[in-house]
Short mmCIF file of C-alpha atoms in Angstrom, two decimals:
data_model
loop_
_atom_site.label_atom_id
_atom_site.label_comp_id
_atom_site.label_asym_id
_atom_site.label_seq_id
_atom_site.Cartn_x
_atom_site.Cartn_y
_atom_site.Cartn_z
CA MET W 1 -45.82 -187.67 178.08
CA LYS W 2 -43.69 -185.70 180.74
CA GLN W 3 -42.27 -182.13 180.30
CA THR W 4 -38.97 -183.70 180.68
CA GLN W 5 -39.25 -185.66 178.06
CA VAL W 6 -39.65 -182.92 175.32
CA LYS W 7 -35.99 -182.28 173.61
CA TYR W 8 -35.67 -180.73 169.58
CA ASP W 9 -32.48 -181.29 167.74
CA THR W 10 -30.86 -177.65 165.74
CA PRO W 11 -30.96 -178.16 161.89
CA PRO W 12 -28.38 -176.75 160.28
CA GLN W 13 -29.72 -173.30 158.82
CA PRO W 14 -33.53 -172.09 160.92
CA ARG W 15 -36.50 -172.95 159.11
CA GLN W 16 -38.57 -169.53 158.72
CA ILE W 17 -36.61 -165.59 159.12
CA ARG W 18 -38.75 -163.13 160.13
CA LEU W 19 -36.98 -159.30 158.74
CA ASP W 20 -38.25 -156.74 161.50
CA THR W 21 -38.57 -153.96 158.61
CA THR W 22 -41.18 -151.62 160.99
CA THR W 23 -42.19 -151.15 164.09
CA VAL W 24 -44.53 -148.83 163.24
CA CYS W 25 -48.78 -150.22 163.06
CA ASN W 26 -51.71 -148.67 162.56
CA ALA W 27 -53.90 -150.66 165.39
CA GLU W 28 -52.71 -150.98 169.06
CA CYS W 29 -54.34 -155.14 169.18
CA TYR W 30 -54.74 -156.22 172.79
CA SER W 31 -52.86 -158.63 172.46
CA CYS W 32 -49.88 -157.65 170.87
CA HIS W 33 -46.34 -157.52 172.35
CA ARG W 34 -45.32 -153.87 171.22
CA TYR W 35 -46.87 -153.14 174.32
CA TYR W 36 -43.98 -153.52 176.45
CA THR W 37 -40.81 -152.09 174.09
CA LYS W 38 -40.46 -148.68 173.41
CA ARG W 39 -38.12 -150.10 170.50
CA GLN W 40 -39.36 -147.79 167.21
CA GLY W 41 -37.54 -147.75 164.04
CA GLU W 42 -37.11 -149.53 159.96
CA MET W 43 -34.94 -151.52 158.66
CA PRO W 44 -32.66 -149.99 155.64
CA PHE W 45 -33.75 -151.24 152.95
CA LYS W 46 -29.24 -152.31 152.04
CA LEU W 47 -29.43 -154.71 155.38
CA ILE W 48 -32.85 -155.56 153.75
CA GLU W 49 -30.52 -156.38 150.20
CA GLN W 50 -27.82 -157.79 152.77
CA ILE W 51 -29.69 -160.00 154.23
CA VAL W 52 -31.46 -161.33 151.19
CA GLU W 53 -27.58 -161.50 149.28
CA ASP W 54 -26.43 -164.13 152.10
CA VAL W 55 -29.77 -166.32 152.47
CA SER W 56 -29.50 -166.40 148.12
CA HIS W 57 -26.40 -169.14 148.90
CA TRP W 58 -27.70 -171.41 151.23
CA ASN W 59 -28.93 -174.89 149.72
CA PRO W 60 -31.31 -176.41 149.71
CA PRO W 61 -32.86 -172.76 150.25
CA LEU W 62 -35.13 -171.31 153.19
CA GLU W 63 -38.58 -172.51 153.15
CA GLU W 64 -40.77 -169.49 154.47
CA ILE W 65 -39.85 -165.71 155.10
CA ILE W 66 -41.76 -163.18 156.67
CA PRO W 67 -41.10 -159.51 155.78
CA VAL W 68 -42.12 -157.73 158.92
CA ASN W 69 -42.08 -158.91 162.81
CA TYR W 70 -44.70 -157.11 164.45
CA GLY W 71 -45.54 -153.76 162.94
CA GLU W 72 -48.11 -153.08 159.68
CA PHE W 73 -45.33 -154.53 157.19
CA PHE W 74 -47.72 -152.28 154.46
CA LEU W 75 -46.91 -148.48 155.74
CA ARG W 76 -43.64 -149.14 154.64
CA LYS W 77 -43.41 -146.95 150.37
CA ASP W 78 -41.00 -149.17 149.62
CA TRP W 79 -43.07 -152.53 150.54
CA PHE W 80 -43.43 -153.64 147.12
CA ASP W 81 -38.92 -153.39 145.94
CA ILE W 82 -38.85 -155.05 149.10
CA LEU W 83 -41.14 -158.59 148.02
CA ASN W 84 -39.72 -158.01 144.62
CA LEU W 85 -36.24 -158.59 146.28
CA ILE W 86 -37.00 -161.44 147.83
CA SER W 87 -39.09 -162.85 145.16
CA GLU W 88 -36.19 -162.62 142.53
CA SER W 89 -33.27 -163.53 144.97
CA LEU W 90 -35.27 -166.15 146.72
CA PRO W 91 -37.62 -167.99 144.21
CA ARG W 92 -38.01 -171.26 145.70
CA THR W 93 -38.44 -169.07 149.49
CA GLN W 94 -42.05 -168.94 150.61
CA ILE W 95 -42.65 -165.71 151.66
CA VAL W 96 -45.56 -164.84 153.81
CA THR W 97 -47.16 -161.11 154.44
CA PRO W 98 -49.61 -160.58 157.71
CA THR W 99 -51.49 -157.82 157.85
CA ASN W 100 -54.22 -155.76 159.52
CA GLY W 101 -55.89 -155.51 155.99
CA VAL W 102 -56.37 -151.44 156.25
CA ALA W 103 -53.13 -150.53 154.18
CA LEU W 104 -53.53 -152.93 151.94
CA THR W 105 -55.56 -150.85 149.15
CA THR W 106 -56.64 -151.88 145.82
CA GLU W 107 -53.86 -150.09 144.03
CA LYS W 108 -51.42 -152.39 146.53
CA ILE W 109 -53.07 -155.85 146.41
CA LEU W 110 -52.50 -155.38 142.56
CA GLU W 111 -49.26 -154.78 143.12
CA LEU W 112 -48.88 -157.74 145.57
CA VAL W 113 -50.20 -160.21 143.74
CA THR W 114 -47.90 -159.70 141.06
CA ILE W 115 -45.04 -161.70 142.87
CA PRO W 116 -44.91 -165.40 142.67
CA ASN W 117 -43.91 -166.63 145.40
CA VAL W 118 -46.25 -164.41 147.92
CA LYS W 119 -48.09 -168.16 148.98
CA VAL W 120 -49.82 -166.76 152.34
CA ILE W 121 -51.97 -164.02 153.07
CA ASN W 122 -52.50 -163.87 156.71
CA PHE W 123 -55.34 -160.80 158.17
CA SER W 124 -54.89 -160.30 161.90
CA ILE W 125 -58.83 -159.64 162.62
CA ASN W 126 -59.23 -160.76 166.05
CA ALA W 127 -62.42 -160.21 166.33
CA PHE W 128 -66.21 -160.40 164.78
CA PHE W 129 -67.90 -157.72 167.24
CA ASP W 130 -68.24 -154.46 165.49
CA ASP W 131 -67.67 -152.59 169.24
CA THR W 132 -64.65 -155.68 170.13
CA TYR W 133 -63.22 -155.01 166.83
CA GLU W 134 -62.74 -151.03 167.30
CA ASN W 135 -61.75 -151.88 171.74
CA PHE W 136 -59.33 -154.68 170.21
CA THR W 137 -57.23 -152.97 168.03
CA GLY W 138 -58.50 -149.15 168.08
CA ILE W 139 -59.43 -149.36 164.56
CA THR W 140 -63.47 -148.43 163.41
CA ALA W 141 -65.28 -150.91 162.28
CA ASN W 142 -65.64 -149.43 158.56
CA GLN W 143 -62.05 -150.38 158.04
CA LEU W 144 -63.34 -154.68 159.47
CA HIS W 145 -66.11 -154.27 156.84
CA LYS W 146 -64.21 -153.31 153.43
CA ILE W 147 -61.92 -156.37 154.03
CA PRO W 148 -64.38 -159.62 152.56
CA GLU W 149 -63.94 -157.42 149.23
CA LYS W 150 -60.04 -156.51 149.90
CA ILE W 151 -60.31 -160.72 150.18
CA GLN W 152 -62.13 -161.73 147.24
CA LEU W 153 -59.84 -159.32 144.87
CA ILE W 154 -57.06 -161.16 145.91
CA LYS W 155 -58.98 -164.46 145.61
CA THR W 156 -59.69 -163.45 141.76
CA GLU W 157 -55.92 -162.70 140.76
CA ARG W 158 -54.70 -165.09 142.85
CA PRO W 159 -56.62 -168.32 143.47
CA ASP W 160 -53.68 -170.24 144.39
CA MET W 161 -52.72 -168.17 147.16
CA ASP W 162 -53.70 -169.00 150.84
CA ILE W 163 -56.00 -166.64 152.45
CA ARG W 164 -54.92 -166.88 156.16
CA ILE W 165 -58.06 -164.84 158.61
CA SER W 166 -56.40 -164.91 162.16
CA MET W 167 -58.00 -164.37 165.59
CA VAL W 168 -55.79 -163.80 169.21
CA PHE W 169 -58.37 -165.79 170.91
CA ASP W 170 -58.44 -165.30 174.98
CA PRO W 171 -61.80 -165.53 176.79
CA ILE W 172 -60.33 -162.11 178.79
CA TYR W 173 -61.05 -160.41 174.91
CA GLN W 174 -63.80 -162.11 173.60
CA THR W 175 -66.14 -164.72 173.81
CA ASP W 176 -66.56 -168.05 172.99
CA LEU W 177 -69.14 -167.05 170.45
CA GLU W 178 -67.38 -164.16 169.39
CA ARG W 179 -64.89 -167.07 168.77
CA ASP W 180 -67.69 -169.17 167.38
CA TYR W 181 -69.51 -166.67 164.74
CA PHE W 182 -65.78 -165.64 163.63
CA LYS W 183 -65.18 -168.90 162.62
CA SER W 184 -68.37 -169.59 160.61
CA TYR W 185 -68.49 -165.84 158.70
CA TRP W 186 -64.55 -166.22 157.66
CA SER W 187 -63.74 -169.48 156.72
CA GLN W 188 -66.40 -168.67 154.11
CA LEU W 189 -63.42 -166.71 153.13
CA GLY W 190 -60.73 -168.29 153.91
CA SER W 191 -58.66 -170.24 156.60
CA VAL W 192 -59.60 -169.60 160.14
CA TRP W 193 -57.02 -169.80 162.37
CA ILE W 194 -57.98 -169.99 166.38
CA LEU W 195 -54.46 -168.39 168.44
CA PRO W 196 -54.23 -168.88 172.13
CA ALA W 197 -52.73 -166.02 173.90
CA ALA W 198 -49.59 -167.26 174.62
CA SER W 199 -47.80 -165.02 176.52
CA ASN W 200 -44.33 -163.08 177.49
CA GLY W 201 -44.75 -161.56 181.05
CA ARG W 202 -48.13 -159.80 180.83
CA ASN W 203 -50.16 -158.60 184.12
CA GLY W 204 -52.50 -161.69 184.52
CA LYS W 205 -50.96 -164.36 181.97
CA GLN W 206 -47.72 -165.50 183.80
CA PRO W 207 -48.48 -170.13 183.82
CA ILE W 208 -49.59 -171.42 187.30
CA ASN W 209 -47.03 -174.39 186.22
CA PRO W 210 -43.99 -173.90 185.82
CA VAL W 211 -43.14 -174.81 182.12
CA ILE W 212 -40.18 -176.29 181.11
CA VAL W 213 -40.24 -177.85 178.44
CA PRO W 214 -38.33 -176.41 175.20
CA CYS W 215 -39.08 -173.81 173.24
CA ARG W 216 -40.18 -174.71 169.84
CA SER W 217 -39.39 -171.24 168.14
CA LEU W 218 -35.65 -171.26 169.43
CA PHE W 219 -34.82 -174.43 167.13
CA SER W 220 -36.97 -173.58 163.87
CA ASP W 221 -37.21 -169.16 163.78
CA PHE W 222 -34.47 -166.23 163.28
CA VAL W 223 -35.67 -163.02 163.74
CA ILE W 224 -33.49 -160.27 162.57
CA GLY W 225 -34.38 -156.94 163.94
CA TYR W 226 -34.44 -153.39 162.04
CA ASP W 227 -30.47 -152.49 163.32
CA GLY W 228 -29.50 -155.89 162.92
CA LYS W 229 -30.03 -157.26 166.19
CA LEU W 230 -30.84 -161.08 166.77
CA SER W 231 -33.59 -163.08 168.63
CA SER W 232 -35.13 -166.16 167.94
CA CYS W 233 -38.74 -165.11 169.95
CA CYS W 234 -42.57 -165.34 168.57
CA PHE W 235 -42.45 -162.75 171.83
CA ASP W 236 -39.53 -160.30 172.21
CA ALA W 237 -40.38 -158.09 170.75
CA GLY W 238 -38.09 -155.54 172.80
CA PHE W 239 -35.13 -158.16 171.48
CA ASN W 240 -33.94 -158.40 175.17
CA LEU W 241 -32.42 -161.60 174.93
CA ASP W 242 -28.30 -160.85 174.77
CA LEU W 243 -28.01 -163.47 171.33
CA GLY W 244 -25.67 -160.27 169.54
CA TYR W 245 -25.45 -158.80 165.63
CA TYR W 246 -26.10 -160.19 162.69
CA SER W 247 -22.62 -160.98 161.90
CA GLY W 248 -23.09 -161.00 157.63
CA ASP W 249 -23.38 -164.54 157.49
CA LEU W 250 -26.96 -166.19 159.29
CA LYS W 251 -25.99 -169.59 159.08
CA LYS W 252 -22.76 -168.40 161.65
CA ASP W 253 -24.98 -166.46 163.88
CA TRP W 254 -27.59 -169.70 163.77
CA MET W 255 -24.86 -171.34 165.74
CA SER W 256 -23.02 -168.90 167.43
CA LYS W 257 -22.51 -169.57 171.32
CA GLU W 258 -25.22 -167.22 172.55
CA PHE W 259 -28.44 -169.33 170.79
CA ILE W 260 -26.06 -172.43 171.56
CA GLU W 261 -25.98 -171.50 175.24
CA LEU W 262 -29.95 -170.72 175.44
CA ARG W 263 -31.32 -174.33 173.30
CA LYS W 264 -28.78 -176.23 175.58
CA ILE W 265 -31.01 -173.92 178.66
CA HIS W 266 -33.68 -175.10 177.56
CA ASN W 267 -33.22 -178.59 175.77
CA ASN W 268 -32.20 -178.92 180.23
CA HIS W 269 -35.99 -178.01 181.02
CA GLN W 270 -33.82 -175.15 182.91
CA ARG W 271 -35.98 -172.51 180.61
CA GLU W 272 -37.10 -171.37 184.43
CA THR W 273 -33.44 -170.25 184.76
CA ILE W 274 -33.93 -167.34 181.87
CA PRO W 275 -36.58 -164.28 183.54
CA MET W 276 -38.35 -163.46 179.88
CA CYS W 277 -38.68 -167.66 179.44
CA ARG W 278 -39.69 -168.40 182.78
CA GLU W 279 -43.18 -165.79 182.14
CA CYS W 280 -43.47 -167.13 179.22
CA THR W 281 -46.44 -169.80 178.28
CA PHE W 282 -45.47 -170.47 174.04
CA GLY W 283 -44.04 -174.01 174.38
#
């Protein structure tokens, strides 16, 4: 199949919403696009309430919501209130919670498992060896060794929950041997996800061959920044795409002229005209 044959239809609403509830994180992972932005902030609870209330009227209901974009969600003091609000207002929407696991204490786990539609928790671990883990994340390896016990507690309390353990893999970060050890060990505790280290503008990671296929994220994902700024890009941590601000009606925003034009450019295989999209390896 040729790249120019790939096109996507725009659904009437996104499949997934990501709320940029906090930009704060206790890790400094090599692969994270937080390195490339100065945006720092926390989404006000009132804005979260407004968004959730808006989405609660959708029919069909939103498929999936993620309560964080690039930060560590469990560092927010009101994390439970946010999840409880989402659960009560969007009972048919799956909640996916990414975390590096460090801030997820026993007490927090016992609260987390009471939220019925938290269906997936993803532990972003990214390394098998202690020294790789410390270098990659900036977190001491003793925290890594605590994660299996935390996973076991979740499995005991919520056997229905999908536990994922992920590695952002790139040979400049980890060896193939480390990747294989990672898969072998963590597959005993959950579903292992090896994610290619796609990049948006990272030095040394620009595509050699032009990427002209449209980005599928633009047709399925919606990201709302802590200040209401909008994006639909996996890697736009700085919200550099000029796609406006939340109007109070996400369905209307999803079909705004800015988003329609961006999708049109991608479907016409002209993404190279957008600097951010030209440098991106994701499609």
